[in-house]
Short mmCIF file of C-alpha atoms in Angstrom, two decimals:
data_model
loop_
_atom_site.label_atom_id
_atom_site.label_comp_id
_atom_site.label_asym_id
_atom_site.label_seq_id
_atom_site.Cartn_x
_atom_site.Cartn_y
_atom_site.Cartn_z
CA MET A 53 155.17 -38.12 50.26
CA THR A 54 151.85 -40.34 50.36
CA THR A 55 150.46 -41.10 54.32
CA GLY A 56 148.28 -43.83 55.88
CA THR A 57 145.35 -42.10 55.44
CA VAL A 58 144.89 -45.02 52.78
CA ASP A 59 142.84 -48.06 54.38
CA THR A 60 144.24 -51.65 52.89
CA ALA A 61 140.53 -52.74 52.63
CA ASP A 62 140.07 -50.28 49.60
CA MET A 63 142.85 -52.15 47.59
CA GLY A 64 142.20 -49.79 44.90
CA ALA A 65 142.88 -46.41 46.51
CA TRP A 66 146.30 -48.58 48.63
CA LEU A 67 147.39 -49.68 45.07
CA GLU A 68 147.32 -45.94 43.73
CA ALA A 69 149.00 -44.62 47.13
CA VAL A 70 152.02 -47.29 46.33
CA ALA A 71 155.05 -44.68 45.71
CA VAL A 72 158.69 -44.91 44.66
CA ASP A 73 160.83 -41.40 46.15
CA ALA A 74 162.60 -39.51 43.93
CA ALA A 75 165.94 -40.28 45.92
CA VAL A 76 165.78 -44.04 44.57
CA ARG A 77 164.71 -42.23 41.07
CA GLU A 78 167.62 -40.38 41.03
CA LEU A 79 169.66 -43.86 42.13
CA ARG A 80 167.96 -45.89 39.27
CA PRO A 81 165.77 -43.69 36.92
CA ASP A 82 165.07 -47.14 34.79
CA TYR A 83 163.42 -48.82 38.00
CA ARG A 84 159.57 -49.51 37.31
CA ALA A 85 157.12 -51.63 39.79
CA LEU A 86 154.70 -53.70 38.99
CA VAL A 87 152.47 -53.95 42.10
CA VAL A 88 149.74 -56.43 41.94
CA VAL A 89 147.33 -56.60 44.81
CA ALA A 90 144.95 -60.08 45.39
CA GLU A 91 141.98 -60.50 47.56
CA GLY A 92 140.28 -64.01 47.48
CA LEU A 93 143.10 -65.93 48.03
CA VAL A 94 143.27 -69.84 49.09
CA PRO A 95 146.14 -70.40 51.15
CA GLY A 96 147.40 -73.97 52.27
CA PRO A 97 150.82 -75.86 51.95
CA SER A 98 152.33 -76.53 48.82
CA ASP A 99 150.12 -78.65 46.53
CA ASP A 100 149.95 -79.94 42.72
CA THR A 101 149.59 -76.46 41.55
CA SER A 102 152.65 -74.92 43.21
CA GLU A 103 154.83 -77.91 42.23
CA LYS A 104 154.00 -77.62 38.69
CA LEU A 105 154.82 -74.29 38.63
CA LEU A 106 158.11 -74.62 40.69
CA ALA A 107 159.56 -77.83 38.34
CA GLY A 108 158.70 -75.96 35.23
CA ALA A 109 160.86 -73.00 36.57
CA GLU A 110 163.63 -75.24 37.69
CA GLU A 111 163.65 -76.96 34.20
CA THR A 112 164.05 -73.58 32.57
CA ALA A 113 166.69 -71.91 35.07
CA ARG A 114 168.68 -75.26 34.68
CA GLU A 115 169.19 -75.07 30.76
CA TRP A 116 170.15 -71.36 31.14
CA LEU A 117 172.36 -71.72 33.78
CA ALA A 118 174.17 -74.72 32.29
CA HIS A 119 175.68 -71.97 30.17
CA THR A 120 175.82 -68.85 31.93
CA ALA A 121 176.59 -67.74 35.73
CA PRO A 122 173.62 -66.27 37.93
CA GLU A 123 175.37 -63.17 38.57
CA ASP A 124 176.08 -62.74 34.52
CA HIS A 125 172.53 -62.65 33.57
CA PRO A 126 171.86 -59.22 32.20
CA HIS A 127 169.04 -58.40 34.51
CA LEU A 128 171.16 -59.65 37.67
CA ALA A 129 174.26 -57.41 36.83
CA ALA A 130 171.86 -54.67 36.74
CA TRP A 131 170.95 -55.42 40.36
CA ARG A 132 173.86 -56.29 41.20
CA GLU A 133 175.11 -52.59 40.23
CA ALA A 134 172.47 -51.18 42.23
CA PHE A 135 172.93 -52.73 45.21
CA ARG A 136 176.28 -51.64 45.19
CA ALA A 137 174.95 -47.61 44.39
CA PHE A 138 173.49 -47.56 48.14
CA GLY A 139 176.27 -49.44 49.85
CA ALA A 140 175.69 -53.07 49.76
CA LYS A 141 177.64 -55.47 48.78
CA PRO A 142 175.88 -58.40 46.29
CA GLN A 143 178.25 -61.19 47.12
CA ARG A 144 176.94 -61.27 51.00
CA THR A 145 173.38 -60.19 50.47
CA ARG A 146 172.15 -60.87 47.10
CA PRO A 147 169.07 -59.73 45.18
CA SER A 148 166.60 -62.20 45.59
CA ALA A 149 165.83 -63.37 42.32
CA GLU A 150 169.89 -64.48 42.12
CA ALA A 151 169.24 -66.09 45.48
CA LEU A 152 166.92 -68.30 44.69
CA LEU A 153 168.58 -69.09 41.19
CA ARG A 154 171.33 -69.98 42.86
CA ARG A 155 169.12 -72.76 44.80
CA VAL A 156 167.87 -74.32 41.62
CA PRO A 157 171.02 -77.34 41.03
CA ALA A 158 169.67 -78.45 44.66
CA GLY A 159 165.86 -77.64 44.03
CA LEU A 160 163.60 -74.77 44.76
CA PRO A 161 162.35 -74.74 48.73
CA ARG A 162 158.77 -75.83 48.76
CA VAL A 163 157.32 -73.23 51.49
CA ASP A 164 153.60 -72.92 50.85
CA ARG A 165 151.28 -72.74 47.90
CA LEU A 166 151.12 -68.69 47.63
CA THR A 167 155.21 -68.33 48.38
CA ASP A 168 155.80 -71.04 45.85
CA ILE A 169 154.25 -69.41 43.07
CA TYR A 170 155.71 -66.15 43.16
CA ASN A 171 159.25 -67.59 43.54
CA ALA A 172 158.48 -69.62 40.73
CA ILE A 173 157.85 -66.45 38.13
CA SER A 174 160.57 -64.72 39.86
CA VAL A 175 162.97 -67.80 38.71
CA ALA A 176 160.99 -68.29 35.48
CA HIS A 177 161.19 -64.43 34.20
CA VAL A 178 164.56 -63.62 36.07
CA LEU A 179 163.26 -60.80 38.55
CA PRO A 180 162.83 -60.19 42.26
CA LEU A 181 159.67 -60.78 43.22
CA GLY A 182 158.04 -60.58 46.46
CA GLY A 183 154.74 -61.15 48.39
CA GLU A 184 153.38 -60.08 51.44
CA ASP A 185 149.92 -60.11 53.34
CA LEU A 186 148.35 -56.95 52.85
CA ASP A 187 145.95 -57.30 55.96
CA HIS A 188 149.52 -56.46 58.19
CA TYR A 189 149.98 -53.29 56.41
CA ARG A 190 149.91 -50.04 57.83
CA GLY A 191 149.14 -47.84 55.30
CA PRO A 192 150.68 -47.69 51.65
CA ALA A 193 153.99 -49.50 50.54
CA ARG A 194 156.86 -46.42 49.57
CA LEU A 195 159.90 -47.24 47.98
CA VAL A 196 162.70 -44.58 50.03
CA ARG A 197 166.18 -44.42 51.20
CA ALA A 198 165.89 -45.09 54.59
CA THR A 199 167.12 -42.61 57.54
CA GLY A 200 167.89 -45.06 59.83
CA GLU A 201 164.89 -44.58 62.14
CA GLU A 202 162.38 -46.98 60.28
CA PRO A 203 162.15 -50.32 62.55
CA PHE A 204 162.56 -53.37 60.79
CA GLU A 205 160.60 -56.65 62.61
CA THR A 206 162.59 -60.08 62.02
CA THR A 207 163.73 -62.90 63.84
CA GLY A 208 166.55 -64.57 65.18
CA GLY A 209 167.92 -67.43 66.95
CA GLY A 210 163.75 -68.17 67.16
CA GLU A 211 163.31 -64.75 68.90
CA SER A 212 161.83 -61.80 67.54
CA VAL A 213 164.41 -59.05 66.87
CA THR A 214 163.96 -55.20 65.77
CA GLU A 215 166.85 -53.55 63.57
CA HIS A 216 167.22 -50.42 62.32
CA CYS A 217 168.46 -50.25 58.64
CA PRO A 218 171.51 -47.64 57.72
CA PRO A 219 171.01 -44.62 56.27
CA GLY A 220 170.71 -44.25 52.50
CA GLU A 221 169.66 -48.20 52.36
CA VAL A 222 166.73 -48.71 49.96
CA VAL A 223 163.90 -49.93 51.26
CA TRP A 224 160.50 -50.71 51.13
CA ARG A 225 157.79 -49.55 54.20
CA ASP A 226 154.69 -48.44 55.64
CA ASP A 227 153.60 -46.26 58.08
CA ALA A 228 154.60 -49.17 60.63
CA GLY A 229 158.45 -49.83 59.26
CA VAL A 230 160.34 -51.20 56.72
CA THR A 231 158.80 -54.03 55.05
CA CYS A 232 161.73 -55.18 52.84
CA ARG A 233 165.37 -54.42 53.26
CA ARG A 234 167.69 -53.85 50.59
CA TRP A 235 164.97 -53.31 48.19
CA ASN A 236 164.13 -56.88 48.12
CA TRP A 237 166.65 -58.73 50.01
CA ARG A 238 164.86 -59.82 53.13
CA GLN A 239 161.23 -59.09 53.89
CA CYS A 240 159.94 -58.34 57.60
CA ALA A 241 158.19 -60.69 59.95
CA ARG A 242 155.27 -58.59 60.14
CA THR A 243 153.97 -58.93 56.46
CA ARG A 244 155.24 -62.23 55.43
CA LEU A 245 152.84 -64.44 53.89
CA THR A 246 151.18 -67.42 56.27
CA LEU A 247 148.67 -70.13 55.84
CA ALA A 248 146.33 -67.79 57.17
CA THR A 249 146.83 -64.78 54.25
CA THR A 250 143.89 -64.41 52.17
CA ARG A 251 144.75 -60.60 51.05
CA ALA A 252 148.45 -60.16 49.34
CA VAL A 253 150.24 -57.84 47.72
CA PHE A 254 152.98 -58.89 45.22
CA ILE A 255 155.85 -56.40 44.06
CA LEU A 256 157.71 -56.98 40.63
CA ASP A 257 160.86 -55.59 40.47
CA ALA A 258 162.58 -54.06 36.86
CA LEU A 259 165.64 -52.40 35.95
CA GLY A 260 166.61 -51.49 32.20
CA PRO A 261 167.41 -54.82 30.75
CA LEU A 262 164.08 -56.29 31.78
CA ASP A 263 161.57 -54.24 29.16
CA ASP A 264 158.27 -53.68 29.91
CA PRO A 265 156.68 -56.36 27.59
CA SER A 266 158.76 -58.53 29.49
CA LEU A 267 157.82 -57.57 32.98
CA THR A 268 154.32 -57.24 31.88
CA ALA A 269 154.58 -60.96 31.15
CA ALA A 270 155.68 -62.05 34.42
CA GLY A 271 152.76 -59.99 35.59
CA ASP A 272 150.44 -62.15 33.26
CA ALA A 273 151.93 -65.41 34.61
CA LEU A 274 151.96 -64.39 38.30
CA VAL A 275 147.77 -63.18 37.76
CA THR A 276 147.21 -66.63 35.86
CA ALA A 277 148.93 -68.71 38.55
CA LEU A 278 147.28 -66.99 41.25
CA GLY A 279 143.76 -67.74 39.52
CA GLU A 280 144.78 -71.10 38.92
CA SER A 281 145.53 -71.58 42.09
CA SER A 282 142.68 -69.50 43.93
CA PRO A 283 139.33 -69.49 41.53
CA GLY A 284 137.38 -66.36 41.99
CA ALA A 285 140.59 -64.11 43.44
CA ARG A 286 140.33 -60.69 42.56
CA VAL A 287 143.31 -58.91 41.20
CA ALA A 288 144.16 -55.41 39.93
CA SER A 289 147.58 -54.05 38.87
CA ARG A 290 149.47 -50.61 38.57
CA LEU A 291 152.82 -49.84 36.97
CA VAL A 292 154.91 -47.70 39.44
CA ARG A 293 157.82 -45.86 37.24
#
């Protein structure tokens, strides 16, 4: 397995070190991750650019949600199956894209410009998508099945809390611990995007029902949106199979 000898300052080398463990590939051979890294981002509160993206995503989603429940969408149904395969209950801990889509009728949350951008792309393209601060990573990202010993830093009741995932849970991790639990359910506090983030990694998750051209289109939409909100940002990507 790749170790933490790769410095996040070298975006290209870090990107090439992102790995999916064989145990995850065995669970879902159809899984692919499009990993996008960016630097020179301009953080800040929600603005006109992010609002336009979110409003457009809401309109697109409402059109098909009028006739289809989120869990019946082929890609989200596949994600529910993937969650069940490692012991998660998707009706309690939903894949991130489904959780967002269930908020569309009341309106998606407005968080900050970078988070709003990736949430909009997630909803518009119906795929799980997360963004994290690359400067808070320790070594490369790896998708693995947890041993139960990896720490996961979160918050509870306004206080910092360290949890440990059940053995077998599919998690993203770096050298310091778990960065996202249950594939794409909940990100850790350590690497979350903030109003100071200028370097980030975005992970777009795909299973069989979402083909490669559709995954590429989602990635292109993300890169375009990042460029519009942060002129001069430098972006690189890699499809991890």
